[in-house]
Short mmCIF file of C-alpha atoms in Angstrom, two decimals:
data_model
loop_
_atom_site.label_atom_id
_atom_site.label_comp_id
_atom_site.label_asym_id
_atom_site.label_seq_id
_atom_site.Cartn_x
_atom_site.Cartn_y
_atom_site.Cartn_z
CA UNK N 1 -27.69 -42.12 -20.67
CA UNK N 2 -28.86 -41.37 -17.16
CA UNK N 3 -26.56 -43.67 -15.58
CA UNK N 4 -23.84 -42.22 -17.92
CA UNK N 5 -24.23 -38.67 -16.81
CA UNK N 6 -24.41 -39.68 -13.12
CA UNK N 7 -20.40 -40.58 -13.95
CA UNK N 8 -19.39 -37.37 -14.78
CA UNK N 9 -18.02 -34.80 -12.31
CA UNK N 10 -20.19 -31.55 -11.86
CA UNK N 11 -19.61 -28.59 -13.90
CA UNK N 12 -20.80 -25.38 -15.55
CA UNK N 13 -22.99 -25.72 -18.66
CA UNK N 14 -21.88 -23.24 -21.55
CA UNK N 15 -23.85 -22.84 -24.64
CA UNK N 16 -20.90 -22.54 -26.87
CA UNK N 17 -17.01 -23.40 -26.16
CA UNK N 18 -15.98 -19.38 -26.56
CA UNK N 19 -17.63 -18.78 -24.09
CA UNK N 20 -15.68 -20.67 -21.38
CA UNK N 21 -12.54 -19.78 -23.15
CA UNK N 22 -12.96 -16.52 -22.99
CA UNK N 23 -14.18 -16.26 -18.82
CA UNK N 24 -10.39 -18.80 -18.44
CA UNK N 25 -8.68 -15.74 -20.84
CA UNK N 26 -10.56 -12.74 -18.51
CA UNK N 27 -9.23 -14.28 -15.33
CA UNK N 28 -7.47 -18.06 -14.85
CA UNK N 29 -6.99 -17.50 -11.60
CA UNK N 30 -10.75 -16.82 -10.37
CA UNK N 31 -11.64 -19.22 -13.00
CA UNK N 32 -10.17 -22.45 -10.74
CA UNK N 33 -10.71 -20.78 -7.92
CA UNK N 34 -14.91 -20.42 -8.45
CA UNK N 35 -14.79 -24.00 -10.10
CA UNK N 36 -12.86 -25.13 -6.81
CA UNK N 37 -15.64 -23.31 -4.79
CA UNK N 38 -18.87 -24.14 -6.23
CA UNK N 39 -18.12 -27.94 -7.53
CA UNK N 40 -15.40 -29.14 -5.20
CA UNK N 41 -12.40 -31.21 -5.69
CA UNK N 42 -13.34 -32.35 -9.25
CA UNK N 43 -15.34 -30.67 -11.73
CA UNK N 44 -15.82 -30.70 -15.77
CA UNK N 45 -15.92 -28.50 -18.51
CA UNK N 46 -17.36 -29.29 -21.79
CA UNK N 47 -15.75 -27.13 -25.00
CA UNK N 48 -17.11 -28.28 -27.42
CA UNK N 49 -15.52 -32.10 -28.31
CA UNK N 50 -13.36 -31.44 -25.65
CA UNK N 51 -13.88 -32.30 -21.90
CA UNK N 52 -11.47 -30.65 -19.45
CA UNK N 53 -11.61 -31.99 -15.73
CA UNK N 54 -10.02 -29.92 -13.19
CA UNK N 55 -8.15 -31.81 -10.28
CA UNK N 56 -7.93 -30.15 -7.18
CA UNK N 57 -7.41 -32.75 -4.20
CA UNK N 58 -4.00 -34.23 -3.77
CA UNK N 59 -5.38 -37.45 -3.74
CA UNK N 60 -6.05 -37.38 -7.59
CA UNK N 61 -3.08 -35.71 -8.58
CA UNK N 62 -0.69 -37.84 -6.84
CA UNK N 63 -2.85 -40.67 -9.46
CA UNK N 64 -2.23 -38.31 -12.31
CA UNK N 65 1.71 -37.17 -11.58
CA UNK N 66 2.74 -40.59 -9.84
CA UNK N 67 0.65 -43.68 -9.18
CA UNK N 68 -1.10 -43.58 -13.03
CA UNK N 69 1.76 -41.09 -14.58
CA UNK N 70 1.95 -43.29 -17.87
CA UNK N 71 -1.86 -42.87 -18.55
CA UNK N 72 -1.36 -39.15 -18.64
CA UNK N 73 0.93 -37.47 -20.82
CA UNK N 74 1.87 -33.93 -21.37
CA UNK N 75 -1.31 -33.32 -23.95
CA UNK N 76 -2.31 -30.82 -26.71
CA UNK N 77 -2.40 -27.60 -23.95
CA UNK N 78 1.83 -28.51 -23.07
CA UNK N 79 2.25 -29.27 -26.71
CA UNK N 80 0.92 -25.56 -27.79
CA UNK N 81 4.39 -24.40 -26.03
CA UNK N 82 6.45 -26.63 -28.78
CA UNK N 83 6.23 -23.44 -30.50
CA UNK N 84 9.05 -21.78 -28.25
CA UNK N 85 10.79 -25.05 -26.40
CA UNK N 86 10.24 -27.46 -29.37
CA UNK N 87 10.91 -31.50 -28.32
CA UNK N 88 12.90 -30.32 -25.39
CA UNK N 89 12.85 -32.11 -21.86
CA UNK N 90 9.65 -30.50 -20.91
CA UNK N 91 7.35 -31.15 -23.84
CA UNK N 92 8.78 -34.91 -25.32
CA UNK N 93 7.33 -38.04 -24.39
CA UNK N 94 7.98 -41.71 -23.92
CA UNK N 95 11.51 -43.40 -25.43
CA UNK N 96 12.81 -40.23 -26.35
CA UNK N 97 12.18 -38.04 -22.83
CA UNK N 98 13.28 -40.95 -21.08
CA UNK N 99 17.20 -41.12 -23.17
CA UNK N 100 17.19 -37.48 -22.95
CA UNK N 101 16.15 -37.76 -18.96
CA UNK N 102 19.09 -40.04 -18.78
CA UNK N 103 21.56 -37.89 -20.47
CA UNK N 104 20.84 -34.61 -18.38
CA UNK N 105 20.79 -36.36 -15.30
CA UNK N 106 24.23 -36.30 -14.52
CA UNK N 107 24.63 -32.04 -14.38
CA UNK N 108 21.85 -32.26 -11.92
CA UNK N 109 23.12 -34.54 -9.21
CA UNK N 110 23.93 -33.21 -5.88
CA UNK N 111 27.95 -33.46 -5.97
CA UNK N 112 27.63 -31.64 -9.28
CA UNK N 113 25.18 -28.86 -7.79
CA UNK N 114 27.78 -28.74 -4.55
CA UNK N 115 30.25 -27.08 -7.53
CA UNK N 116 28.11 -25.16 -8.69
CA UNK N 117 28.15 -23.48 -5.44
CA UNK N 118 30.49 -20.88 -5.99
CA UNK N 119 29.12 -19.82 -8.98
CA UNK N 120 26.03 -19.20 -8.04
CA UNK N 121 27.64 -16.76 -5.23
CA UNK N 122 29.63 -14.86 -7.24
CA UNK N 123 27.45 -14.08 -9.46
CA UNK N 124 24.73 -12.87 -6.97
CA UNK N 125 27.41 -10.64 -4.92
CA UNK N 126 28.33 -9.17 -8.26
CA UNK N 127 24.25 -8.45 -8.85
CA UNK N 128 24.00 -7.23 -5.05
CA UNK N 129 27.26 -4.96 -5.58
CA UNK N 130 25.30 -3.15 -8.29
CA UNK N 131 22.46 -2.28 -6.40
CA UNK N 132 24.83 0.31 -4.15
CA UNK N 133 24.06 3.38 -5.87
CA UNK N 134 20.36 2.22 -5.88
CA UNK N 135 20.80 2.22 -1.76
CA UNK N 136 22.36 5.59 -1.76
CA UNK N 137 20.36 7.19 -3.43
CA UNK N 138 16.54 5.30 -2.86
CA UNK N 139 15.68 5.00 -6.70
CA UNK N 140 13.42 2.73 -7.48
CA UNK N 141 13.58 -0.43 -9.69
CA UNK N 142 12.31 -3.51 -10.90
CA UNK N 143 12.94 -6.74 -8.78
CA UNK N 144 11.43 -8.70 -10.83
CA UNK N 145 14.04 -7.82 -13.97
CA UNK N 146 16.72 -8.08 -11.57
CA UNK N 147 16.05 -11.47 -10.30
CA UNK N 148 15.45 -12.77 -14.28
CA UNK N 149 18.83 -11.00 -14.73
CA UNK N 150 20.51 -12.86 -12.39
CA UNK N 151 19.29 -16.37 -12.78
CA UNK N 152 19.74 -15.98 -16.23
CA UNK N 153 23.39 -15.15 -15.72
CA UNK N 154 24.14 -18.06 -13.02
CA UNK N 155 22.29 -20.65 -15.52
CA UNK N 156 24.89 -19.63 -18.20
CA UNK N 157 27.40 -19.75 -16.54
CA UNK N 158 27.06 -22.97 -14.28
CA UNK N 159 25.06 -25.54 -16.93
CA UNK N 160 26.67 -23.74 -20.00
CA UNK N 161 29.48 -21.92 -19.24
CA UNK N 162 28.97 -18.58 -20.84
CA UNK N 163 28.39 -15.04 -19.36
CA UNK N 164 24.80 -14.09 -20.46
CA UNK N 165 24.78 -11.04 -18.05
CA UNK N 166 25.11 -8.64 -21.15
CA UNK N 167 22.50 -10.23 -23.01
CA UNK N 168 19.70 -10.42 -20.17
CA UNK N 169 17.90 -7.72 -21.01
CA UNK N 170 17.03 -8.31 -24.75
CA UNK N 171 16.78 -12.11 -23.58
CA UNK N 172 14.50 -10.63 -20.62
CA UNK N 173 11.80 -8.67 -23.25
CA UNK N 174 12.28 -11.70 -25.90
CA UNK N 175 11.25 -14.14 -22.82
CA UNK N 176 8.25 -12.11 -21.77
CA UNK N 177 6.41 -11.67 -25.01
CA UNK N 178 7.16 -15.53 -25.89
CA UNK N 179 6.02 -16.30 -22.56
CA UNK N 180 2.54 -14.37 -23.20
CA UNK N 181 2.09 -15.61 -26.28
CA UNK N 182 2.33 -18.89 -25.52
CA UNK N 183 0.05 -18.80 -22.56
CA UNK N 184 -2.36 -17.48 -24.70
CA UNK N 185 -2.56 -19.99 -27.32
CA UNK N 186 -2.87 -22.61 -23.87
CA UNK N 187 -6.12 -20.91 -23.27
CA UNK N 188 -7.53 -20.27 -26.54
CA UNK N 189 -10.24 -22.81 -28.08
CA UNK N 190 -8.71 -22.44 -31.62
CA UNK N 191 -5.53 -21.03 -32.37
CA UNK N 192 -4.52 -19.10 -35.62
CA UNK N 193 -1.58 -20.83 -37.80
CA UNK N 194 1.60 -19.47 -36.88
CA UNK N 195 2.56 -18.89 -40.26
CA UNK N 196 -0.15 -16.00 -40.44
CA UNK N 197 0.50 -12.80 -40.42
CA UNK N 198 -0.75 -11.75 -37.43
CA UNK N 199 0.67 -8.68 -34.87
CA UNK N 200 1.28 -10.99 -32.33
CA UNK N 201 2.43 -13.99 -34.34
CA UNK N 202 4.89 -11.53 -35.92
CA UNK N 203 5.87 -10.34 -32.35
CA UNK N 204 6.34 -13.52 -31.07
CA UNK N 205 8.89 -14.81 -34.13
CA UNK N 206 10.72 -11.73 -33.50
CA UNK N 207 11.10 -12.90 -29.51
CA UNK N 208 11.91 -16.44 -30.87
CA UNK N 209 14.90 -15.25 -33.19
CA UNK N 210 16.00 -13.25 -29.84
CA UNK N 211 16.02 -16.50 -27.93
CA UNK N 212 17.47 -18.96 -30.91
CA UNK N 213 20.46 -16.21 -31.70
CA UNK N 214 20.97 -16.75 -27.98
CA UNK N 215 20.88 -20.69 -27.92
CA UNK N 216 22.71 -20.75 -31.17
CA UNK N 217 25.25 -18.49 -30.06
CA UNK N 218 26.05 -20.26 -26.60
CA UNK N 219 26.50 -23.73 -28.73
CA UNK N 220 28.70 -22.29 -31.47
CA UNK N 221 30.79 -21.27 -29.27
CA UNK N 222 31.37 -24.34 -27.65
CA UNK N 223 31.90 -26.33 -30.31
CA UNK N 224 34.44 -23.58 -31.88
CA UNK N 225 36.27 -24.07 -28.59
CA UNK N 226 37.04 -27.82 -28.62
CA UNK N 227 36.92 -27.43 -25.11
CA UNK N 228 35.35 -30.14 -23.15
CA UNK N 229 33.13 -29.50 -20.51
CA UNK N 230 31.70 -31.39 -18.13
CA UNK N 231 28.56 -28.72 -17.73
CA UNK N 232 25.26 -29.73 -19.00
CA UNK N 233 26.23 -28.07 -22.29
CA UNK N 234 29.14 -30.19 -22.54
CA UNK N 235 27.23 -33.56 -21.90
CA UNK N 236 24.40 -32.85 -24.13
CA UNK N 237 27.03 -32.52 -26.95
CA UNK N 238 28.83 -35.61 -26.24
CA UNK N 239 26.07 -37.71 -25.82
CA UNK N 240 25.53 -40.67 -28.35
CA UNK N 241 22.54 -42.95 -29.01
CA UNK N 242 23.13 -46.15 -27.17
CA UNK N 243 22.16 -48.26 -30.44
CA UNK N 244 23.39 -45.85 -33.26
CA UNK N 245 25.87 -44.02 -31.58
CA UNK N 246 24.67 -40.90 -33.09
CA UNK N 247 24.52 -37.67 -31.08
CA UNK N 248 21.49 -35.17 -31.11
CA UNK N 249 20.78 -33.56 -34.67
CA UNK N 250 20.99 -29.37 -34.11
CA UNK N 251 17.38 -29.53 -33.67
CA UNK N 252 17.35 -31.83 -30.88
CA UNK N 253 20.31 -29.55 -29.10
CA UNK N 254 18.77 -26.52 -29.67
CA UNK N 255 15.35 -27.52 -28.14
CA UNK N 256 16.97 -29.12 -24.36
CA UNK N 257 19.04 -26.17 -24.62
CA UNK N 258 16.02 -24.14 -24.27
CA UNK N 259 14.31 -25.93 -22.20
CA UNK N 260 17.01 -25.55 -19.79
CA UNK N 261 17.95 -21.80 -20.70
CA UNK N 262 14.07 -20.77 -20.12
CA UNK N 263 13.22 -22.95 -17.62
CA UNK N 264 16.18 -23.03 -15.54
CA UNK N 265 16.30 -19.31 -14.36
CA UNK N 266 12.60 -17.87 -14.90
CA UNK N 267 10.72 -20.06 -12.55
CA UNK N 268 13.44 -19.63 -10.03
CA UNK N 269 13.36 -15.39 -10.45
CA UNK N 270 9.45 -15.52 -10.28
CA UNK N 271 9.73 -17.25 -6.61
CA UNK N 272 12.61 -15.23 -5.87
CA UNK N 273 10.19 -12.25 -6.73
CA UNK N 274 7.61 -13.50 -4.98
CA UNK N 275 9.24 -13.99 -1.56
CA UNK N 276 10.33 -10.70 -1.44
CA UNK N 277 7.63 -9.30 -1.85
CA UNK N 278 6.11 -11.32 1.02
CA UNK N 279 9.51 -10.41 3.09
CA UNK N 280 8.23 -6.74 2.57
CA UNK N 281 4.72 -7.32 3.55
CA UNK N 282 5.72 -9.48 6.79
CA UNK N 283 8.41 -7.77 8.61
CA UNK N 284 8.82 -10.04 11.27
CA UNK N 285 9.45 -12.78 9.20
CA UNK N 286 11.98 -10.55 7.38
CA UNK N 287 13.81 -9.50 10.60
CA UNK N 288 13.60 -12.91 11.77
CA UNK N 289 15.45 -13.78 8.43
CA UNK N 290 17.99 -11.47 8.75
CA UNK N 291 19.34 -12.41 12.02
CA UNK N 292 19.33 -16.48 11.08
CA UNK N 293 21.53 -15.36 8.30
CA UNK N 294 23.88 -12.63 10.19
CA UNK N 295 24.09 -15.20 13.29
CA UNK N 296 25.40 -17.87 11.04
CA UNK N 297 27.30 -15.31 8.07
CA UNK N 298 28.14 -12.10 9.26
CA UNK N 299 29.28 -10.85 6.31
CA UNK N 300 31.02 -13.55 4.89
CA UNK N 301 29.70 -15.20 1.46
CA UNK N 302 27.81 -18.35 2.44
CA UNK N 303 28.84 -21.64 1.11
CA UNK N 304 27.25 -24.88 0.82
CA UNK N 305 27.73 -26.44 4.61
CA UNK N 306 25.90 -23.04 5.42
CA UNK N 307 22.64 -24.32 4.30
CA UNK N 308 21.51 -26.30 7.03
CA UNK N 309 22.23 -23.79 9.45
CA UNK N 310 19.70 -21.93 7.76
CA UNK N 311 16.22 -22.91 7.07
CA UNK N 312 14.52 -20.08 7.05
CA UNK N 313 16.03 -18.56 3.94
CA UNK N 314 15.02 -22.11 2.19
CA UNK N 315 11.54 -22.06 4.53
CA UNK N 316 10.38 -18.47 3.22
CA UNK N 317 11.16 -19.97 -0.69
CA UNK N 318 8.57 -22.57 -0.37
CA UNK N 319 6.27 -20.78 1.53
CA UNK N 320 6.15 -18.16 -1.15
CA UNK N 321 5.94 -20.84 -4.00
CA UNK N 322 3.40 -22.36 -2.24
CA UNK N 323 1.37 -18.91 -1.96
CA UNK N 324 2.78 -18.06 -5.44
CA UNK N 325 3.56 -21.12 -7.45
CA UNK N 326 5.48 -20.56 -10.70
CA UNK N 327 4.17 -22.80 -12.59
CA UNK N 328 0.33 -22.51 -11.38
CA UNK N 329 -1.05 -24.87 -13.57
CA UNK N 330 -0.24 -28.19 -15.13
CA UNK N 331 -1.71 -30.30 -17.62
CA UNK N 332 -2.28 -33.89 -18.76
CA UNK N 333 -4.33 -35.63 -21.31
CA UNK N 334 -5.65 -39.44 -20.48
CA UNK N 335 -4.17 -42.19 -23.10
CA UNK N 336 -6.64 -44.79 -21.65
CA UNK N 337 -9.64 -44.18 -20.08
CA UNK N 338 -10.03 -44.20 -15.78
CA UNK N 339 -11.16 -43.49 -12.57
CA UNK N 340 -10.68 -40.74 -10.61
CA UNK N 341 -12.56 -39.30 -7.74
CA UNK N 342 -14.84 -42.12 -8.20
CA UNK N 343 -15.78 -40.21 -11.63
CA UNK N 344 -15.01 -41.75 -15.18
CA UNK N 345 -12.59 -39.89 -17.25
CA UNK N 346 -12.47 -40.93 -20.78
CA UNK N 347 -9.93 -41.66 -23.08
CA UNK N 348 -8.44 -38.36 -24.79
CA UNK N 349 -9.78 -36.60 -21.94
CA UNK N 350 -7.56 -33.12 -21.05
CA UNK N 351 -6.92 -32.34 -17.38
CA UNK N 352 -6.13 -29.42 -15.43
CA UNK N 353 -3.88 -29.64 -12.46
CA UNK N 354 -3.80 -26.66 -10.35
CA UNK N 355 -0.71 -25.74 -7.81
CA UNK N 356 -2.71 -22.31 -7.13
CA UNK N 357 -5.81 -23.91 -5.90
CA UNK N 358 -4.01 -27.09 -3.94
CA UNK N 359 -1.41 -24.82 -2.32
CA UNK N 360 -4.22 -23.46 -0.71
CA UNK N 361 -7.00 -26.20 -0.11
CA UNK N 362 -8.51 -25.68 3.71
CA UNK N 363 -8.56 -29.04 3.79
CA UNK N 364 -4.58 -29.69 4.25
CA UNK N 365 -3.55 -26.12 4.97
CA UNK N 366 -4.53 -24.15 7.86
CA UNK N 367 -5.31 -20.45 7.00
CA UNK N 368 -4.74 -21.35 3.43
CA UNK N 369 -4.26 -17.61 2.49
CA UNK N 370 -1.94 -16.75 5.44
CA UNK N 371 2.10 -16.49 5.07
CA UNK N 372 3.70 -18.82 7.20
CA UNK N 373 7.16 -19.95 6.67
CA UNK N 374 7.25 -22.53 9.58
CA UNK N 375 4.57 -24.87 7.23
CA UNK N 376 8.03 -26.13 5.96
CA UNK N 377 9.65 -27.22 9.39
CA UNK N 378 10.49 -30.83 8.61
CA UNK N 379 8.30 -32.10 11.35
CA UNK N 380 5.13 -30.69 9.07
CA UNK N 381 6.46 -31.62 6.09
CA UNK N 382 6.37 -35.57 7.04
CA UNK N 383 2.60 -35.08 8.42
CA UNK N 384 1.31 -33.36 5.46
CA UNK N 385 0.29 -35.08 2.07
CA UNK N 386 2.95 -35.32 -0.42
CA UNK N 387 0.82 -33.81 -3.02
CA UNK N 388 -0.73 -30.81 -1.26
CA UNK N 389 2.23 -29.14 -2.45
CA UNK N 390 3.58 -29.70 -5.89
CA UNK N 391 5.38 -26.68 -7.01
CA UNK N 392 7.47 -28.98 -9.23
CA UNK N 393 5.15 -31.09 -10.13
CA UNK N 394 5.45 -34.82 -9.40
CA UNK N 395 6.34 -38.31 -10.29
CA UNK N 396 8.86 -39.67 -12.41
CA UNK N 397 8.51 -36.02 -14.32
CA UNK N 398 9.59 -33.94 -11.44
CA UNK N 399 11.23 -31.27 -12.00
CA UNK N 400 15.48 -32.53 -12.64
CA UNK N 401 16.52 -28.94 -11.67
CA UNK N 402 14.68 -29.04 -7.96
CA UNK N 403 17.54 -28.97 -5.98
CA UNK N 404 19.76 -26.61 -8.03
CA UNK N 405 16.86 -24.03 -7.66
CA UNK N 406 16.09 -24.29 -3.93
CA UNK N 407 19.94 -24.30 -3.19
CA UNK N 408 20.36 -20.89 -5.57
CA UNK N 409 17.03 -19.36 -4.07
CA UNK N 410 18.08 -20.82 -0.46
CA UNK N 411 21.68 -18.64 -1.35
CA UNK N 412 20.03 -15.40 -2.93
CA UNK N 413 17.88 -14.79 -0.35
CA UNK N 414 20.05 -15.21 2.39
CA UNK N 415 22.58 -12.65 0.06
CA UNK N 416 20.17 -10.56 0.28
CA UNK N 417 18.91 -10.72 3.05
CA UNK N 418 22.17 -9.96 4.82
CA UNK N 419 22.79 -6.98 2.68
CA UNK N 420 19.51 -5.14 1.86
CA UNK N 421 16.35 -4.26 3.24
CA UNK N 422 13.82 -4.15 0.39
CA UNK N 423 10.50 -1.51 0.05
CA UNK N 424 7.97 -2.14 -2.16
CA UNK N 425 7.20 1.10 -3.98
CA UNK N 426 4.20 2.92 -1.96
CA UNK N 427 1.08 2.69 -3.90
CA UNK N 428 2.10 -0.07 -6.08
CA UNK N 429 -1.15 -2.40 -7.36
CA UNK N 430 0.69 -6.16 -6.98
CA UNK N 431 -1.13 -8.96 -8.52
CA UNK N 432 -0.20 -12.12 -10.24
CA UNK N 433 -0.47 -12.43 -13.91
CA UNK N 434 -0.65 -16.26 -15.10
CA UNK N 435 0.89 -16.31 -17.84
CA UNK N 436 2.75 -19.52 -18.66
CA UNK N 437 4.61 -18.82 -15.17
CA UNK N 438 3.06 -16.73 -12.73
CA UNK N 439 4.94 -13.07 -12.83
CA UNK N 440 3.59 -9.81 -10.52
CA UNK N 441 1.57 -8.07 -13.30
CA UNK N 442 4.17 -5.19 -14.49
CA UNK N 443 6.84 -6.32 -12.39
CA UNK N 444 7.63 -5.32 -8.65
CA UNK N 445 8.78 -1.87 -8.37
CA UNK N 446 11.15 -1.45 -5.03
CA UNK N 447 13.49 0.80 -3.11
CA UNK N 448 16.13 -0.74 -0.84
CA UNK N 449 18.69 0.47 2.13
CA UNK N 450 21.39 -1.43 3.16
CA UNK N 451 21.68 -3.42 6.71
CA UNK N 452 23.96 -2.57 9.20
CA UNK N 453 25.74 -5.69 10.54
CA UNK N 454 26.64 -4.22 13.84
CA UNK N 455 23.10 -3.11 14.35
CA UNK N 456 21.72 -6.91 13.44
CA UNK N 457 24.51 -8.68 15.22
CA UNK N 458 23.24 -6.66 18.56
CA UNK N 459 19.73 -8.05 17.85
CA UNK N 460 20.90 -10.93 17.52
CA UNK N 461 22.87 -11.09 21.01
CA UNK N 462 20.16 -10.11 22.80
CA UNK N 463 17.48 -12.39 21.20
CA UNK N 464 19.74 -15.57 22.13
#
């Protein structure tokens, strides 16, 4: 028993599994963060029958995501979210995630995302039009919606091939109490049945049907049409079972469909969000953003061979996701048992991965807590550890839409950039709230003016 006991990681002792449950409910964030602090790289915590081990050094999650990645599936805290997403690309396992890997491969490569260029700027000049009157006259709004609003429009219409602009902001509210809800039942020792009737299950159906009308809507149309497509929409409808030759049941669209729709525009608008908010607390980095992207633009619309010329606007992006990851925590369950840290974990073990505390370990950042863009020169990159930063995840389960966000956050922001100058609202509280993706509590209240080219082009001239 001794010997056993000297195999297990340290970790706080709790005299009944609510109790831990409800300190991770109170505050996730300081939660990892004191667990990180007073037991190091790997610690344990007991809830009742279950034992959750939190992984913190890269080292053990590039064994998790990559080097061990079929010992650890998604698990039962992933699998609470089947509630929204359902068997979707996110959530399945195995056979089945690896045909429907396959099938949605194709939308994602890099000649496809190179067409998806145009898109993505027309759609974000139309947003950035908008915001005119907003300049004029200094009103305030909510980045945060804004950004959802427009990701949510360039997913439609470049993987599905629908305008969803007009139906962001009941898709918006839907998406935020699902989101909540969800997160919740990730953190909570024993969750109610659905099927009660409950104010918040009731809330959360209602948020569903939003979403499913949506989804159901988008795929009705399509096949009305008898138009084909060559989006992602397109090839998850033609696709047939190499043995059967059947395509997906409804079910089976409906869920990747969702996966996609949710996934595909609300990480992005959270780091979107994010950096902006750090471009408004760092203005040197901001005005050294601004003439990178008039030097290169003026005020022409980017386009894809503008990229490169750039970093920056793709540098600040990972900085803030690194700062402000999206996804702040991911989880795993062990099918067999292992080693890890030089610690046992057993079989049916449940483990923690956590972006916000690895982002920031001393050990392979420098001034873990500081914004610094110029982390992500390419030179630092190739002399850091591949798994200190993780913001979409790892392993044969990376993220497939990876480069279609960095190239539409890489274009946004220099859009933006070259347009605006962005305020946060004086006096505003900002703080992250982790829900299932980590959003500034209450959104992110801003004013913005607009640039004056002739102004930045001077700087510009006399800085080179």
């Amino acid at each position: 028993m001794w010997r056993e006991r000297q195999q297990r990681p340290p970790g706080p002792s709790y005299l009944t599994p609510f109790l831990v449950g409800r300190e991770m409910r109170a505050d996730p964030l300081g939660f990892v963060r004191r667990m990180f602090e007073e037991y190091g790289d790997l610690s344990v915590v007991r809830m009742g029958p279950i034992s959750a081990y939190l992984l913190f050094h890269p080292d053990d999650v590039k064994h998790c995501l990559q080097e061990r990645h079929t010992n650890f599936v998604k698990g039962p805290i992933v699998g609470r979210v089947k509630v929204l997403i359902g068997e979707g690309l996110f959530t399945s396992e195995g056979d089945f995630w690896r045909r429907q890997r396959r099938l949605a491969q194709p939308a994602f490569h890099r000649e496809r995302i190179a067409g998806f260029v145009d898109t993505m700027v027309r759609c974000t000049a139309d947003r950035l039009d908008g915001w005119e009157p907003r300049a004029a006259s200094g009103a305030p709004f909510d980045l945060a919606a804004e950004m959802s609003a427009l990701t949510l429009t360039i997913v439609g219409r470049a993987l599905f091939g629908r305008d969803l602009s007009g139906e962001a902001a009941a898709a918006g509210a839907a998406l935020a109490t699902a989101l909540e809800f969800c997160a919740e039942r990730a953190l909570t020792y024993l969750t109610p049945p659905l099927a009660l009737p409950t104010a918040k299950n009731r809330a959360f159906r209602r948020a569903r049907r939003v979403l499913d009308g949506l989804v159901y809507r988008m795929i009705d149309a399509r096949r009305r049409s008898g138009e084909p497509r060559d989006d992602l929409l397109g090839m998850l409808m033609a696709a047939r079972d190499e043995e059967t030759g059947d395509g997906m049941t409804a079910r089976q669209l409906r869920d990747e469909v969702m996966t996609f729709l949710l996934a595909g525009h609300e990480t992005t608008a959270v780091a979107l969000t994010w950096t902006w908010y750090l471009l408004s607390q760092h203005r040197a980095v901001a005005d050294r953003l601004r003439r990178e992207v008039v030097a290169v633009l003026g005020a022409r619309t980017p386009t894809l061979a503008d990229l490169p010329r750039m970093p920056l606007a793709r540098m600040v992006v990972e900085e803030a996701m690194r700062l402000y990851p999206p996804v702040w925590g991911i989880g795993r369950q062990a099918v067999a048992a292992d080693t890890i840290g030089g610690y046992r974990i057993p079989a049916g073990a449940v483990l923690s991965l956590s972006p916000w505390i690895t982002h920031r370990h001393p050990a392979f950042w420098e001034e873990p807590d500081r914004f610094d863009p110029d982390r992500f020169t390419p030179e630092r990159i190739r002399a850091r550890h591949r798994f200190a930063y993780f913001p979409f995840s790892g392993g044969p389960r990376l993220c497939i839409g990876e480069t279609f966000a960095l190239v539409e956050a890489q274009l946004i922001v220099a859009m933006m950039a070259q347009r605006y100058r962005l305020a946060v609202v004086p006096g505003t509280l900002v703080e992250p709230e982790p829900h299932l993706t980590l959003r500034p509590r209450g959104g992110l209240p801003v004013t913005v003016r607009p640039t004056t080219l002739e102004t930045d082009a001077a700087r510009v001239a006399c800085a080179s």
